[in-house]
């Protein structure tokens, strides 16, 4: 194995407090009805934009949803760049250790600018070789994992994530799946499981 590819939400950090604030402000500013809770957001973490719309915003017209999405993305990036999210315990220490032996990447089902906000506030960009998301490519998570592997000449990798969607993406990309059980989702099938982020050191060092 030469590389480790990470999901972001529920795997590297928890940004729920910031995201729910941004999404509710965006709903209000775009004139759309509704008020979201952290549990609402938790339930769609890891989904692509069209799947999130189906679950949370079926009542919005196409125009309302477009206006809302643009505002939510703008507010999310602004707030996350200013205050970041909650990193999981010992995250930077583990990334530093792993980066000495493996190449590290991020593939997340987020909009363009979200991973950049993670980098900007927490200063962790130096540990990662590349990243990708459907906001830039329009591809599924599995396809984005494959894209990152191809353009970085990755021969053998694992994907670390916390949802059933992450497992599906890893399977589609042909990589083993490490289930981050401390995250947002419940996954029945996996190749490895970690209860804390730092368990990766025992698993791969």
PDB file of C-alpha atoms in Angstrom:
ATOM      1  CA  UNK A   1       0.000   0.000   0.000  1.00  0.00           C
ATOM      2  CA  UNK A   2       1.343   3.415  -0.947  1.00  0.00           C
ATOM      3  CA  UNK A   3      -1.546   5.783  -0.207  1.00  0.00           C
ATOM      4  CA  UNK A   4      -4.432   6.572   2.142  1.00  0.00           C
ATOM      5  CA  UNK A   5      -7.452   8.480   0.828  1.00  0.00           C
ATOM      6  CA  UNK A   6      -9.734  10.163   3.360  1.00  0.00           C
ATOM      7  CA  UNK A   7     -13.307  11.307   3.469  1.00  0.00           C
ATOM      8  CA  UNK A   8     -13.625  14.665   5.292  1.00  0.00           C
ATOM      9  CA  UNK A   9     -16.852  15.066   7.310  1.00  0.00           C
ATOM     10  CA  UNK A  10     -17.111  12.507  10.091  1.00  0.00           C
ATOM     11  CA  UNK A  11     -13.610  11.242   9.311  1.00  0.00           C
ATOM     12  CA  UNK A  12     -11.174  14.153   9.718  1.00  0.00           C
ATOM     13  CA  UNK A  13     -13.456  16.724  11.366  1.00  0.00           C
ATOM     14  CA  UNK A  14     -16.958  17.515  12.615  1.00  0.00           C
ATOM     15  CA  UNK A  15     -18.248  20.774  11.127  1.00  0.00           C
ATOM     16  CA  UNK A  16     -21.913  20.339  12.085  1.00  0.00           C
ATOM     17  CA  UNK A  17     -22.184  23.464  14.265  1.00  0.00           C
ATOM     18  CA  UNK A  18     -20.920  25.715  11.486  1.00  0.00           C
ATOM     19  CA  UNK A  19     -22.811  23.972   8.688  1.00  0.00           C
ATOM     20  CA  UNK A  20     -26.207  24.094  10.393  1.00  0.00           C
ATOM     21  CA  UNK A  21     -25.733  27.809  11.076  1.00  0.00           C
ATOM     22  CA  UNK A  22     -24.816  28.498   7.434  1.00  0.00           C
ATOM     23  CA  UNK A  23     -27.623  26.369   5.989  1.00  0.00           C
ATOM     24  CA  UNK A  24     -30.306  27.965   8.172  1.00  0.00           C
ATOM     25  CA  UNK A  25     -29.100  31.473   7.374  1.00  0.00           C
ATOM     26  CA  UNK A  26     -29.130  30.578   3.684  1.00  0.00           C
ATOM     27  CA  UNK A  27     -32.711  29.309   3.933  1.00  0.00           C
ATOM     28  CA  UNK A  28     -33.790  32.557   5.566  1.00  0.00           C
ATOM     29  CA  UNK A  29     -31.916  34.786   3.114  1.00  0.00           C
ATOM     30  CA  UNK A  30     -33.235  32.921   0.070  1.00  0.00           C
ATOM     31  CA  UNK A  31     -36.828  33.152   1.296  1.00  0.00           C
ATOM     32  CA  UNK A  32     -37.250  29.387   1.615  1.00  0.00           C
ATOM     33  CA  UNK A  33     -39.225  27.783   4.423  1.00  0.00           C
ATOM     34  CA  UNK A  34     -37.696  25.454   6.976  1.00  0.00           C
ATOM     35  CA  UNK A  35     -35.305  25.238   9.897  1.00  0.00           C
ATOM     36  CA  UNK A  36     -32.663  22.525  10.017  1.00  0.00           C
ATOM     37  CA  UNK A  37     -31.238  20.766  13.067  1.00  0.00           C
ATOM     38  CA  UNK A  38     -27.829  19.173  13.520  1.00  0.00           C
ATOM     39  CA  UNK A  39     -29.525  15.789  13.213  1.00  0.00           C
ATOM     40  CA  UNK A  40     -30.921  16.815   9.817  1.00  0.00           C
ATOM     41  CA  UNK A  41     -27.420  17.712   8.646  1.00  0.00           C
ATOM     42  CA  UNK A  42     -25.890  14.596  10.186  1.00  0.00           C
ATOM     43  CA  UNK A  43     -28.346  12.499   8.181  1.00  0.00           C
ATOM     44  CA  UNK A  44     -27.096  13.834   4.836  1.00  0.00           C
ATOM     45  CA  UNK A  45     -23.357  14.021   5.550  1.00  0.00           C
ATOM     46  CA  UNK A  46     -21.548  12.210   2.763  1.00  0.00           C
ATOM     47  CA  UNK A  47     -24.378  12.477   0.242  1.00  0.00           C
ATOM     48  CA  UNK A  48     -24.096  14.258  -3.077  1.00  0.00           C
ATOM     49  CA  UNK A  49     -26.046  17.477  -3.678  1.00  0.00           C
ATOM     50  CA  UNK A  50     -28.981  15.876  -5.524  1.00  0.00           C
ATOM     51  CA  UNK A  51     -29.385  13.270  -2.761  1.00  0.00           C
ATOM     52  CA  UNK A  52     -29.372  15.983  -0.098  1.00  0.00           C
ATOM     53  CA  UNK A  53     -32.045  17.875  -1.996  1.00  0.00           C
ATOM     54  CA  UNK A  54     -34.258  14.788  -2.194  1.00  0.00           C
ATOM     55  CA  UNK A  55     -34.028  14.256   1.581  1.00  0.00           C
ATOM     56  CA  UNK A  56     -34.194  17.811   2.921  1.00  0.00           C
ATOM     57  CA  UNK A  57     -35.538  20.156   0.247  1.00  0.00           C
ATOM     58  CA  UNK A  58     -38.147  18.375  -1.931  1.00  0.00           C
ATOM     59  CA  UNK A  59     -40.483  21.335  -1.309  1.00  0.00           C
ATOM     60  CA  UNK A  60     -38.153  23.876  -2.953  1.00  0.00           C
ATOM     61  CA  UNK A  61     -38.534  24.840  -6.595  1.00  0.00           C
ATOM     62  CA  UNK A  62     -35.503  24.567  -8.865  1.00  0.00           C
ATOM     63  CA  UNK A  63     -34.939  28.322  -8.631  1.00  0.00           C
ATOM     64  CA  UNK A  64     -35.340  28.395  -4.836  1.00  0.00           C
ATOM     65  CA  UNK A  65     -32.941  25.476  -4.470  1.00  0.00           C
ATOM     66  CA  UNK A  66     -30.358  27.052  -6.790  1.00  0.00           C
ATOM     67  CA  UNK A  67     -30.495  30.349  -4.860  1.00  0.00           C
ATOM     68  CA  UNK A  68     -30.347  28.546  -1.531  1.00  0.00           C
ATOM     69  CA  UNK A  69     -27.432  26.297  -2.565  1.00  0.00           C
ATOM     70  CA  UNK A  70     -25.336  29.224  -3.790  1.00  0.00           C
ATOM     71  CA  UNK A  71     -25.930  31.152  -0.562  1.00  0.00           C
ATOM     72  CA  UNK A  72     -25.307  28.109   1.674  1.00  0.00           C
ATOM     73  CA  UNK A  73     -22.005  27.324  -0.077  1.00  0.00           C
ATOM     74  CA  UNK A  74     -20.877  30.936   0.235  1.00  0.00           C
ATOM     75  CA  UNK A  75     -21.740  31.157   3.947  1.00  0.00           C
ATOM     76  CA  UNK A  76     -20.273  27.732   4.717  1.00  0.00           C
ATOM     77  CA  UNK A  77     -16.912  28.593   3.174  1.00  0.00           C
ATOM     78  CA  UNK A  78     -16.837  32.006   4.872  1.00  0.00           C
ATOM     79  CA  UNK A  79     -17.625  30.659   8.331  1.00  0.00           C
ATOM     80  CA  UNK A  80     -15.333  27.624   8.072  1.00  0.00           C
ATOM     81  CA  UNK A  81     -12.407  29.792   6.970  1.00  0.00           C
ATOM     82  CA  UNK A  82     -12.985  31.979  10.041  1.00  0.00           C
ATOM     83  CA  UNK A  83     -13.634  29.363  12.712  1.00  0.00           C
ATOM     84  CA  UNK A  84     -12.960  25.936  11.235  1.00  0.00           C
ATOM     85  CA  UNK A  85     -14.540  22.747  12.507  1.00  0.00           C
ATOM     86  CA  UNK A  86     -13.812  20.335  15.327  1.00  0.00           C
ATOM     87  CA  UNK A  87     -10.828  18.165  14.425  1.00  0.00           C
ATOM     88  CA  UNK A  88     -10.855  14.646  15.795  1.00  0.00           C
ATOM     89  CA  UNK A  89      -8.398  13.973  18.626  1.00  0.00           C
ATOM     90  CA  UNK A  90      -4.697  13.871  17.732  1.00  0.00           C
ATOM     91  CA  UNK A  91      -5.497  14.384  14.049  1.00  0.00           C
ATOM     92  CA  UNK A  92      -2.431  16.388  13.065  1.00  0.00           C
ATOM     93  CA  UNK A  93      -0.063  14.104  14.970  1.00  0.00           C
ATOM     94  CA  UNK A  94      -1.493  11.078  13.169  1.00  0.00           C
ATOM     95  CA  UNK A  95      -1.402  12.768   9.761  1.00  0.00           C
ATOM     96  CA  UNK A  96       2.215  13.768  10.300  1.00  0.00           C
ATOM     97  CA  UNK A  97       3.201  10.203  11.191  1.00  0.00           C
ATOM     98  CA  UNK A  98       1.251   8.647   8.322  1.00  0.00           C
ATOM     99  CA  UNK A  99       2.584  11.145   5.776  1.00  0.00           C
ATOM    100  CA  UNK A 100       6.115   9.931   6.474  1.00  0.00           C
ATOM    101  CA  UNK A 101       5.200   6.527   5.085  1.00  0.00           C
ATOM    102  CA  UNK A 102       2.198   7.067   2.781  1.00  0.00           C
ATOM    103  CA  UNK A 103       0.855   9.642   0.369  1.00  0.00           C
ATOM    104  CA  UNK A 104      -2.364  11.157   1.731  1.00  0.00           C
ATOM    105  CA  UNK A 105      -5.404  12.455  -0.178  1.00  0.00           C
ATOM    106  CA  UNK A 106      -8.943  13.716   0.459  1.00  0.00           C
ATOM    107  CA  UNK A 107     -12.012  12.802  -1.595  1.00  0.00           C
ATOM    108  CA  UNK A 108     -15.272  14.215  -0.246  1.00  0.00           C
ATOM    109  CA  UNK A 109     -18.829  14.682  -1.546  1.00  0.00           C
ATOM    110  CA  UNK A 110     -18.741  18.443  -1.028  1.00  0.00           C
ATOM    111  CA  UNK A 111     -18.927  21.635  -3.026  1.00  0.00           C
ATOM    112  CA  UNK A 112     -15.900  23.425  -4.421  1.00  0.00           C
ATOM    113  CA  UNK A 113     -14.220  25.518  -1.730  1.00  0.00           C
ATOM    114  CA  UNK A 114     -15.144  23.274   1.221  1.00  0.00           C
ATOM    115  CA  UNK A 115     -11.900  21.297   1.413  1.00  0.00           C
ATOM    116  CA  UNK A 116     -10.008  24.535   0.780  1.00  0.00           C
ATOM    117  CA  UNK A 117     -11.714  26.003   3.872  1.00  0.00           C
ATOM    118  CA  UNK A 118     -10.597  22.982   5.902  1.00  0.00           C
ATOM    119  CA  UNK A 119      -7.043  23.611   4.738  1.00  0.00           C
ATOM    120  CA  UNK A 120      -7.189  27.388   5.223  1.00  0.00           C
ATOM    121  CA  UNK A 121      -8.283  27.427   8.865  1.00  0.00           C
ATOM    122  CA  UNK A 122      -6.465  24.379  10.209  1.00  0.00           C
ATOM    123  CA  UNK A 123      -3.261  24.631   8.158  1.00  0.00           C
ATOM    124  CA  UNK A 124      -3.192  20.945   7.247  1.00  0.00           C
ATOM    125  CA  UNK A 125      -2.710  21.204   3.496  1.00  0.00           C
ATOM    126  CA  UNK A 126       0.956  20.242   3.744  1.00  0.00           C
ATOM    127  CA  UNK A 127       0.045  16.667   4.700  1.00  0.00           C
ATOM    128  CA  UNK A 128      -2.040  15.998   1.581  1.00  0.00           C
ATOM    129  CA  UNK A 129      -0.874  15.467  -1.992  1.00  0.00           C
ATOM    130  CA  UNK A 130      -4.196  16.128  -3.741  1.00  0.00           C
ATOM    131  CA  UNK A 131      -7.970  16.303  -3.207  1.00  0.00           C
ATOM    132  CA  UNK A 132     -11.180  16.045  -5.188  1.00  0.00           C
ATOM    133  CA  UNK A 133     -14.929  16.598  -4.916  1.00  0.00           C
ATOM    134  CA  UNK A 134     -18.029  16.539  -7.148  1.00  0.00           C
ATOM    135  CA  UNK A 135     -18.255  20.332  -6.922  1.00  0.00           C
ATOM    136  CA  UNK A 136     -15.269  20.440  -9.271  1.00  0.00           C
ATOM    137  CA  UNK A 137     -15.793  17.296 -11.337  1.00  0.00           C
ATOM    138  CA  UNK A 138     -19.490  16.403 -11.229  1.00  0.00           C
ATOM    139  CA  UNK A 139     -18.414  12.795 -10.648  1.00  0.00           C
ATOM    140  CA  UNK A 140     -19.482  10.295  -8.007  1.00  0.00           C
ATOM    141  CA  UNK A 141     -17.250   9.702  -4.995  1.00  0.00           C
ATOM    142  CA  UNK A 142     -16.069   6.369  -6.397  1.00  0.00           C
ATOM    143  CA  UNK A 143     -15.153   8.023  -9.678  1.00  0.00           C
ATOM    144  CA  UNK A 144     -13.333  10.817  -7.849  1.00  0.00           C
ATOM    145  CA  UNK A 145     -11.325   8.264  -5.852  1.00  0.00           C
ATOM    146  CA  UNK A 146     -10.322   6.642  -9.138  1.00  0.00           C
ATOM    147  CA  UNK A 147      -9.492  10.050 -10.639  1.00  0.00           C
ATOM    148  CA  UNK A 148      -7.174  10.959  -7.754  1.00  0.00           C
ATOM    149  CA  UNK A 149      -5.475   7.580  -7.970  1.00  0.00           C
ATOM    150  CA  UNK A 150      -4.967   7.842 -11.720  1.00  0.00           C
ATOM    151  CA  UNK A 151      -3.535  11.349 -11.813  1.00  0.00           C
ATOM    152  CA  UNK A 152      -1.194  10.655  -8.892  1.00  0.00           C
ATOM    153  CA  UNK A 153      -0.109   7.212 -10.123  1.00  0.00           C
ATOM    154  CA  UNK A 154      -1.405   5.540  -6.956  1.00  0.00           C
ATOM    155  CA  UNK A 155      -0.878   1.795  -7.196  1.00  0.00           C
ATOM    156  CA  UNK A 156      -2.569   0.595  -4.025  1.00  0.00           C
ATOM    157  CA  UNK A 157      -4.642   2.625  -1.569  1.00  0.00           C
ATOM    158  CA  UNK A 158      -7.280   2.339   1.142  1.00  0.00           C
ATOM    159  CA  UNK A 159     -10.234   4.673   1.587  1.00  0.00           C
ATOM    160  CA  UNK A 160     -11.135   5.868   5.101  1.00  0.00           C
ATOM    161  CA  UNK A 161     -14.717   7.010   5.642  1.00  0.00           C
ATOM    162  CA  UNK A 162     -17.672   6.834   7.996  1.00  0.00           C
ATOM    163  CA  UNK A 163     -20.821   6.103   5.950  1.00  0.00           C
ATOM    164  CA  UNK A 164     -22.380   3.378   3.836  1.00  0.00           C
ATOM    165  CA  UNK A 165     -21.891   5.705   0.871  1.00  0.00           C
ATOM    166  CA  UNK A 166     -18.166   5.754   1.585  1.00  0.00           C
ATOM    167  CA  UNK A 167     -18.101   1.961   1.598  1.00  0.00           C
ATOM    168  CA  UNK A 168     -19.967   1.909  -1.712  1.00  0.00           C
ATOM    169  CA  UNK A 169     -17.502   4.410  -3.207  1.00  0.00           C
ATOM    170  CA  UNK A 170     -14.467   2.449  -2.026  1.00  0.00           C
ATOM    171  CA  UNK A 171     -15.932  -0.724  -3.502  1.00  0.00           C
ATOM    172  CA  UNK A 172     -16.616   1.040  -6.817  1.00  0.00           C
ATOM    173  CA  UNK A 173     -13.034   2.317  -6.881  1.00  0.00           C
ATOM    174  CA  UNK A 174     -11.615  -1.104  -6.040  1.00  0.00           C
ATOM    175  CA  UNK A 175      -9.975  -0.035  -2.767  1.00  0.00           C
ATOM    176  CA  UNK A 176     -10.251  -1.607   0.708  1.00  0.00           C
ATOM    177  CA  UNK A 177     -12.508   0.354   3.082  1.00  0.00           C
ATOM    178  CA  UNK A 178     -11.573   1.521   6.586  1.00  0.00           C
ATOM    179  CA  UNK A 179     -14.708   2.330   8.580  1.00  0.00           C
ATOM    180  CA  UNK A 180     -14.350   5.304  10.947  1.00  0.00           C
ATOM    181  CA  UNK A 181     -16.889   4.134  13.538  1.00  0.00           C
ATOM    182  CA  UNK A 182     -16.626   7.402  15.510  1.00  0.00           C
ATOM    183  CA  UNK A 183     -18.164   9.353  12.599  1.00  0.00           C
ATOM    184  CA  UNK A 184     -21.711  10.037  11.434  1.00  0.00           C
ATOM    185  CA  UNK A 185     -22.839   6.827   9.768  1.00  0.00           C
ATOM    186  CA  UNK A 186     -23.403   3.150  10.503  1.00  0.00           C
ATOM    187  CA  UNK A 187     -21.689   0.675   8.196  1.00  0.00           C
ATOM    188  CA  UNK A 188     -22.167  -3.085   8.267  1.00  0.00           C
ATOM    189  CA  UNK A 189     -19.463  -4.054   5.762  1.00  0.00           C
ATOM    190  CA  UNK A 190     -15.817  -3.010   5.924  1.00  0.00           C
ATOM    191  CA  UNK A 191     -12.292  -4.334   5.589  1.00  0.00           C
ATOM    192  CA  UNK A 192     -10.989  -2.574   8.704  1.00  0.00           C
ATOM    193  CA  UNK A 193     -12.589  -0.542  11.481  1.00  0.00           C
ATOM    194  CA  UNK A 194     -11.182   2.203  13.723  1.00  0.00           C
ATOM    195  CA  UNK A 195     -12.841   3.518  16.874  1.00  0.00           C
ATOM    196  CA  UNK A 196     -10.562   6.592  17.066  1.00  0.00           C
ATOM    197  CA  UNK A 197      -8.608   8.402  14.369  1.00  0.00           C
ATOM    198  CA  UNK A 198      -5.332   7.504  16.025  1.00  0.00           C
ATOM    199  CA  UNK A 199      -6.118   3.795  15.583  1.00  0.00           C
ATOM    200  CA  UNK A 200      -4.798   4.266  12.040  1.00  0.00           C
ATOM    201  CA  UNK A 201      -1.291   4.268  13.476  1.00  0.00           C
ATOM    202  CA  UNK A 202      -1.725   0.758  14.870  1.00  0.00           C
ATOM    203  CA  UNK A 203      -3.380  -0.369  11.671  1.00  0.00           C
ATOM    204  CA  UNK A 204      -0.833   0.944   9.173  1.00  0.00           C
ATOM    205  CA  UNK A 205       2.453   1.611  10.965  1.00  0.00           C
TER     206      UNK A 205
END
